Coordinates of C-alpha atoms in Angstrom, one line a residue:
M160 CA 30.4 14.9 1.4
G161 CA 33.2 13.7 -1.9
S162 CA 36.1 15.2 -1.9
H163 CA 35.4 17.4 -3.8
C164 CA 33.2 18.5 -2.4
C165 CA 33.8 22.2 -1.8
L166 CA 37.9 23.1 -3.3
P167 CA 38.3 26.1 -4.1
R168 CA 36.5 28.0 -7.5
A169 CA 39.9 29.9 -8.4
S170 CA 42.1 27.9 -10.2
L171 CA 42.5 25.2 -8.5
L172 CA 45.0 22.6 -9.4
L173 CA 45.3 19.5 -7.1
A174 CA 48.4 17.7 -8.2
S175 CA 50.3 14.6 -6.7
I176 CA 53.8 16.2 -6.0
P177 CA 56.7 13.1 -5.7
Y178 CA 57.4 13.5 -2.5
S179 CA 61.4 14.1 -2.3
I180 CA 63.8 14.9 1.1
P181 CA 67.1 16.2 1.5
T182 CA 68.6 13.4 2.6
R183 CA 73.0 14.8 2.8
R184 CA 71.0 18.1 4.4
L185 CA 69.3 16.2 6.9
G186 CA 70.8 12.7 7.4
F187 CA 68.2 10.4 6.4
S188 CA 69.9 6.8 5.9
Y189 CA 69.0 6.1 1.9
S190 CA 66.4 3.4 2.5
A191 CA 64.4 5.9 5.3
A192 CA 64.1 8.1 2.6
R193 CA 63.3 5.7 0.0
R194 CA 59.8 4.9 2.9
Y195 CA 59.7 8.2 2.6
A196 CA 59.6 9.2 -1.7
A197 CA 57.8 6.0 -1.9
S198 CA 54.4 7.8 -1.0
S199 CA 53.3 11.0 -2.8
S200 CA 52.1 14.3 -1.2
H201 CA 49.2 15.4 -2.4
T202 CA 48.7 19.6 -1.7
I203 CA 46.3 21.6 -3.0
R204 CA 48.0 24.7 -5.1
T205 CA 46.3 27.9 -5.6
T206 CA 46.9 32.0 -6.6
E207 CA 43.8 32.8 -5.4
F208 CA 41.4 31.8 -2.4
T209 CA 38.9 32.6 1.0
W210 CA 38.1 32.3 3.8
D211 CA 35.4 29.3 3.2
D212 CA 37.9 27.1 1.2
V213 CA 40.7 27.3 4.5
L214 CA 38.3 26.1 6.4
C215 CA 36.9 23.8 4.2
V216 CA 40.5 22.0 3.8
S217 CA 41.5 21.9 7.0
G218 CA 37.8 20.0 7.5
A219 CA 39.1 17.5 5.0
R220 CA 41.3 15.3 7.2
T221 CA 43.1 14.3 4.1
H222 CA 46.2 13.0 5.8
R223 CA 46.2 11.0 9.4
S224 CA 47.5 14.1 11.3
S225 CA 50.6 11.3 12.0
D226 CA 51.5 11.7 9.3
L227 CA 54.2 14.0 8.9
R228 CA 54.6 13.9 5.2
G229 CA 53.5 17.4 4.1
F230 CA 55.9 18.9 7.1
F231 CA 58.4 18.0 5.2
E232 CA 58.1 19.2 2.1
K233 CA 56.7 22.9 3.2
V234 CA 60.4 22.4 4.9
S235 CA 62.0 21.4 1.2
I236 CA 60.2 24.8 0.1
C237 CA 61.9 27.0 2.0
N238 CA 65.4 25.0 1.2
R239 CA 65.8 24.6 -3.0
N240 CA 68.3 24.3 -4.7
S241 CA 71.6 23.4 -2.1
D242 CA 73.5 22.1 -4.4
M243 CA 73.8 25.7 -7.1
V244 CA 76.2 27.3 -3.7
C245 CA 79.3 26.0 -6.0
E246 CA 77.7 29.2 -8.5
F247 CA 78.5 32.2 -5.7
I248 CA 81.3 34.3 -4.2
P249 CA 81.5 34.3 -1.3
F250 CA 81.2 38.6 -0.3
V251 CA 83.7 38.8 2.8
I252 CA 84.1 42.4 4.7
E253 CA 86.6 42.5 7.2
G254 CA 88.2 39.1 7.1
R255 CA 84.4 37.5 7.6
I256 CA 82.3 35.5 5.2
V257 CA 79.1 38.4 5.4
G258 CA 77.2 36.9 2.1
Y259 CA 77.4 35.2 -1.2
V260 CA 76.5 37.0 -4.8
H261 CA 76.1 35.6 -8.0
N262 CA 78.6 34.9 -10.2
G263 CA 76.0 36.1 -13.1
F264 CA 74.9 39.4 -10.8
A265 CA 78.6 39.5 -9.9
H266 CA 79.0 40.5 -13.7
H267 CA 77.0 44.1 -12.5
L268 CA 78.6 45.1 -9.6
R269 CA 82.0 44.5 -11.7
R270 CA 81.4 48.0 -13.0
Y271 CA 81.7 50.3 -10.0
N272 CA 85.1 49.1 -9.3
D273 CA 85.5 52.9 -6.4
V274 CA 83.5 50.5 -4.6
F275 CA 82.8 46.9 -5.1
I276 CA 86.7 44.7 -5.9
F277 CA 87.2 41.1 -6.7
P278 CA 90.7 39.8 -5.4
K279 CA 92.4 37.0 -6.5
D280 CA 92.0 34.5 -3.6
N281 CA 90.7 31.5 -2.7
S282 CA 91.5 31.0 1.1
Y283 CA 86.7 31.8 1.4
G284 CA 86.6 28.2 -0.8
T285 CA 85.3 29.9 -3.9
N286 CA 84.9 28.2 -7.4
F287 CA 86.1 31.3 -9.8
G288 CA 89.4 32.0 -7.8
C289 CA 88.2 35.4 -6.6
Y290 CA 86.1 36.9 -3.6
L291 CA 83.7 40.3 -3.4
T292 CA 84.5 42.9 -0.5
L293 CA 84.6 46.7 -0.8
H294 CA 86.6 49.6 -1.8
P295 CA 88.9 49.9 0.5
A296 CA 88.7 53.3 1.3
L297 CA 85.3 52.8 2.2
K298 CA 86.2 52.2 6.0
A299 CA 83.1 53.4 8.0
P300 CA 79.8 51.6 8.1
E301 CA 77.2 54.6 6.4
D302 CA 80.8 55.7 4.0
R303 CA 79.6 51.1 2.9
T304 CA 76.1 52.2 2.8
E305 CA 75.6 55.0 1.3
A306 CA 78.0 53.7 -1.8
I307 CA 76.2 50.5 -2.0
G308 CA 72.4 52.8 -1.4
N309 CA 73.4 54.5 -4.0
I310 CA 74.2 51.9 -6.9
I311 CA 70.9 50.5 -5.4
K312 CA 69.1 53.5 -6.4
S313 CA 70.8 54.3 -10.1
W314 CA 69.6 50.4 -10.7
G315 CA 65.2 51.5 -10.8
E316 CA 63.4 48.2 -10.7
E317 CA 65.4 46.4 -13.2
L318 CA 67.7 44.1 -10.9
I319 CA 66.4 44.9 -8.0
P320 CA 62.5 44.8 -7.7
G321 CA 59.9 45.8 -4.9
I322 CA 62.8 48.4 -3.4
R323 CA 61.5 49.0 -0.1
N324 CA 63.5 51.6 1.1
E325 CA 63.9 49.8 4.4
L326 CA 67.6 49.2 5.9
Y327 CA 68.6 45.8 7.0
P328 CA 71.3 45.9 8.9
V329 CA 74.6 43.8 7.9
M330 CA 76.5 41.7 10.5
S331 CA 79.3 38.4 10.5
S332 CA 75.9 36.7 13.0
F333 CA 73.6 38.5 15.2
G334 CA 74.3 40.9 18.2
K335 CA 77.6 41.8 16.2
P336 CA 78.9 45.2 15.4
E337 CA 76.8 46.0 11.9
I338 CA 78.7 46.0 9.2
F339 CA 76.4 48.3 6.7
S340 CA 73.8 48.1 5.8
L341 CA 71.9 47.3 3.1
E342 CA 68.3 47.9 1.3
R343 CA 66.1 45.0 1.8
A344 CA 64.8 44.3 -0.6
A345 CA 68.7 43.5 -1.9
A346 CA 69.8 41.7 0.6
P347 CA 68.9 38.3 -1.1
Y348 CA 70.7 39.6 -4.4
F349 CA 74.5 39.5 -2.1
G350 CA 72.7 36.5 0.1
I351 CA 73.2 38.7 3.4
K352 CA 71.9 36.9 6.3
A353 CA 68.2 38.7 7.1
Y354 CA 66.2 38.7 10.7
G355 CA 62.9 38.6 11.5
V356 CA 60.3 38.0 14.2
H357 CA 57.3 35.6 14.0
M358 CA 54.9 35.6 16.2
N359 CA 51.7 32.9 16.5
G360 CA 49.0 34.5 18.6
Y361 CA 47.1 32.1 20.0
V362 CA 43.7 31.7 22.1
E363 CA 42.8 28.6 24.8
K364 CA 38.6 28.1 25.4
D365 CA 37.9 24.7 27.0
G366 CA 41.4 23.3 26.8
I367 CA 41.4 23.5 22.7
K368 CA 44.2 25.7 21.0
Y369 CA 43.4 28.1 18.6
L370 CA 45.4 30.6 16.1
W371 CA 44.6 33.7 15.1
V372 CA 45.9 33.8 11.6
G373 CA 45.9 36.8 9.2
K374 CA 45.1 37.3 4.9
R375 CA 48.3 39.2 3.4
S376 CA 46.8 42.5 1.0
K377 CA 46.0 41.6 -2.4
E378 CA 48.6 44.7 -2.6
K379 CA 51.8 43.4 -0.6
Q380 CA 54.2 42.7 -3.2
T381 CA 55.5 39.2 -1.4
Y382 CA 53.2 36.9 -1.7
P383 CA 49.8 38.5 -1.5
G384 CA 46.4 37.1 -0.8
K385 CA 48.3 34.0 1.4
L386 CA 48.3 33.3 4.8
D387 CA 49.6 35.4 7.6
H388 CA 51.2 35.0 10.9
L389 CA 49.2 37.0 13.4
V390 CA 51.7 39.4 13.2
A391 CA 55.2 38.7 11.7
G392 CA 58.5 41.3 10.3
G393 CA 61.7 42.0 9.0
Q394 CA 63.9 42.9 11.7
P395 CA 65.4 46.4 11.0
R396 CA 68.4 47.9 12.4
G397 CA 68.7 50.1 15.6
I398 CA 65.9 48.2 17.7
P399 CA 65.6 45.5 19.6
C400 CA 63.8 42.0 18.3
G401 CA 61.4 42.4 21.8
E402 CA 61.3 46.2 21.0
N403 CA 60.7 45.3 17.3
L404 CA 57.8 43.2 18.3
V405 CA 55.5 45.1 20.2
K406 CA 55.4 48.0 17.0
E407 CA 54.7 44.6 14.6
C408 CA 51.5 44.1 17.6
E409 CA 50.9 47.0 17.1
E410 CA 50.6 47.8 13.4
E411 CA 49.8 45.0 12.4
A412 CA 46.8 43.6 14.5
G413 CA 46.2 46.1 17.0
I414 CA 47.4 44.4 19.6
P415 CA 48.8 47.1 22.9
R416 CA 52.3 46.8 24.4
S417 CA 50.1 45.8 27.8
I418 CA 49.2 42.3 26.2
S419 CA 51.8 41.8 23.7
S420 CA 54.7 43.3 26.3
K421 CA 53.8 39.7 27.8
A422 CA 55.1 37.3 24.2
T423 CA 57.4 34.9 25.3
A424 CA 60.2 34.6 22.6
A425 CA 61.0 30.5 21.8
G426 CA 63.7 29.9 20.2
A427 CA 64.0 30.5 15.8
I428 CA 64.5 28.4 12.6
S429 CA 66.6 29.1 9.9
Y430 CA 66.4 28.3 6.1
S431 CA 68.6 29.0 2.9
D432 CA 67.2 29.0 -0.2
I433 CA 68.5 29.3 -3.5
D434 CA 66.4 31.4 -6.7
G435 CA 68.0 31.7 -9.2
H436 CA 70.5 35.3 -8.1
R437 CA 68.8 34.5 -4.9
F438 CA 70.4 33.3 -1.8
K439 CA 68.3 33.5 1.0
R440 CA 69.3 32.7 4.2
D441 CA 67.2 33.4 6.7
V442 CA 66.6 33.2 10.2
L443 CA 63.2 34.0 12.0
F444 CA 62.9 34.4 15.8
C445 CA 59.8 32.7 17.3
Y446 CA 57.7 34.2 19.8
D447 CA 54.0 32.7 20.9
L448 CA 51.3 35.0 23.0
K449 CA 48.4 33.4 24.6
L450 CA 45.6 36.0 24.2
P451 CA 42.5 36.7 26.3
E452 CA 39.5 34.8 24.6
D453 CA 37.6 38.6 24.2
F454 CA 40.4 39.8 21.9
I455 CA 39.7 40.3 18.4
P456 CA 42.5 41.8 16.2
F457 CA 42.5 44.5 13.6
N458 CA 45.2 45.8 11.1
E459 CA 46.7 49.5 11.1
D460 CA 49.6 49.2 8.3
G461 CA 46.5 48.4 5.4
E462 CA 49.4 45.1 5.0
V463 CA 46.5 42.4 6.4
E464 CA 42.9 42.3 4.6
S465 CA 41.8 40.0 8.1
F466 CA 42.1 37.2 10.2
K467 CA 40.7 34.0 11.5
L468 CA 40.8 32.0 14.8
I469 CA 41.3 28.3 13.7
P470 CA 41.9 25.1 16.1
V471 CA 45.9 24.6 15.9
T472 CA 44.6 21.1 14.8
Q473 CA 42.5 22.8 11.6
V474 CA 45.9 25.2 10.5
A475 CA 48.1 22.3 11.2
D476 CA 46.6 20.7 8.5
I477 CA 46.2 23.3 5.8
I478 CA 50.2 23.5 6.5
R479 CA 50.4 19.9 5.6
N480 CA 47.8 20.0 2.7
T481 CA 47.6 23.3 0.4
D482 CA 50.5 26.0 -0.1
F483 CA 48.2 28.6 0.5
F484 CA 50.0 30.2 3.5
K485 CA 53.5 32.4 3.5
P486 CA 55.8 29.2 2.9
N487 CA 58.9 30.4 5.8
C488 CA 54.8 31.3 7.8
G489 CA 54.4 27.0 7.8
L490 CA 57.9 26.6 9.4
V491 CA 57.4 28.8 12.1
I492 CA 54.4 27.6 13.3
I493 CA 55.3 23.6 11.8
D494 CA 57.9 25.0 15.3
F495 CA 55.0 26.0 17.8
L496 CA 53.2 22.5 16.6
F497 CA 56.5 21.1 18.4
R498 CA 56.8 22.7 21.3
H499 CA 52.5 22.8 22.5
G500 CA 53.1 18.7 21.1
Y501 CA 51.0 18.4 18.6
I502 CA 54.2 16.6 17.3
N503 CA 55.1 13.2 18.9
P504 CA 58.6 11.2 19.2
E505 CA 56.1 8.4 18.1
E506 CA 56.2 9.8 14.8
L507 CA 58.1 8.3 12.1
G508 CA 60.7 11.1 10.8
Y509 CA 59.8 14.0 13.7
L510 CA 63.5 14.0 15.2
D511 CA 64.2 15.4 11.1
L512 CA 61.7 17.3 10.7
L513 CA 63.0 18.8 14.1
Q514 CA 66.2 19.2 12.4
S515 CA 65.5 20.8 9.2
L516 CA 63.8 23.4 11.2
R517 CA 66.9 25.2 11.4
Q518 CA 68.7 24.1 8.0
G519 CA 70.1 27.6 7.2
D520 CA 73.3 29.3 9.4
C521 CA 71.4 29.8 12.6
S522 CA 74.0 31.8 14.0

């Protein structure tokens, strides 16, 4: 079978991309980074693909199973532009930094001086001689939520596209009291730490592990048509993570509580990604659920197009060799590969890759 026998049919590009590793953040020595950079990773990038394309790529084995370079590339995609943090102004509430706002985006906030104020102070490490906070009259969380929410609604889709009318709690760190709540789509524009739950649903047959993989609906606002976990969702206000996971299991994959309640919490991954005025500071709580062999998932909320059961080793190849997966899902699955013994200490870069899965503020 030729190397291009079954590449995706729609606008496929097989690109050779210079491989680089963020040496400062991962603590790599210069010589180690150069060893990795000496080779190029070949990632199949496309906007549309079918399950046949997915399965064909996963069977091509274009990398050795011990080659971690493709995984490092996926981590880098979720941790872009760390050197641009100097362009952001700290967002401070009650003496604690809860977010960061790009200096360019702050221009829009200065018009609302009955809500947002910019005290002159360098205490929080700002490069602009000031920090962002809320007007002292806004003391109660519900007053802050309403005031900011009204401003965001007045913008429509002009400044913050993809409004979902879903509120995220704003906290200094996870489990702390809620300071106010913010529209989910606005969280990256205010550099708010957002939390989510991601679950790897797997089946074991004859000693081989398989992962259920979902394909997102083409109507999704973000990453339409990409591959996804069996179950994943943002962590909204007023519901514990475990209960949120049970809810998402029912909505996204038709998994009843009698099964989903057996999911095991397996740690968290974090990343820090800057894209223009957006600063994503995400923490994803990871869960594993071993499913019955005869279970077939079905989607109830219209957000998933279809599901496929794929051997874990092939899922690893898909992540390593393509951009088919929603980026942050790749990180959660890489973490699964560590925990289930598919990535071993003998492999070059083992500890650096493990460390890289928690580059964000995991608090």
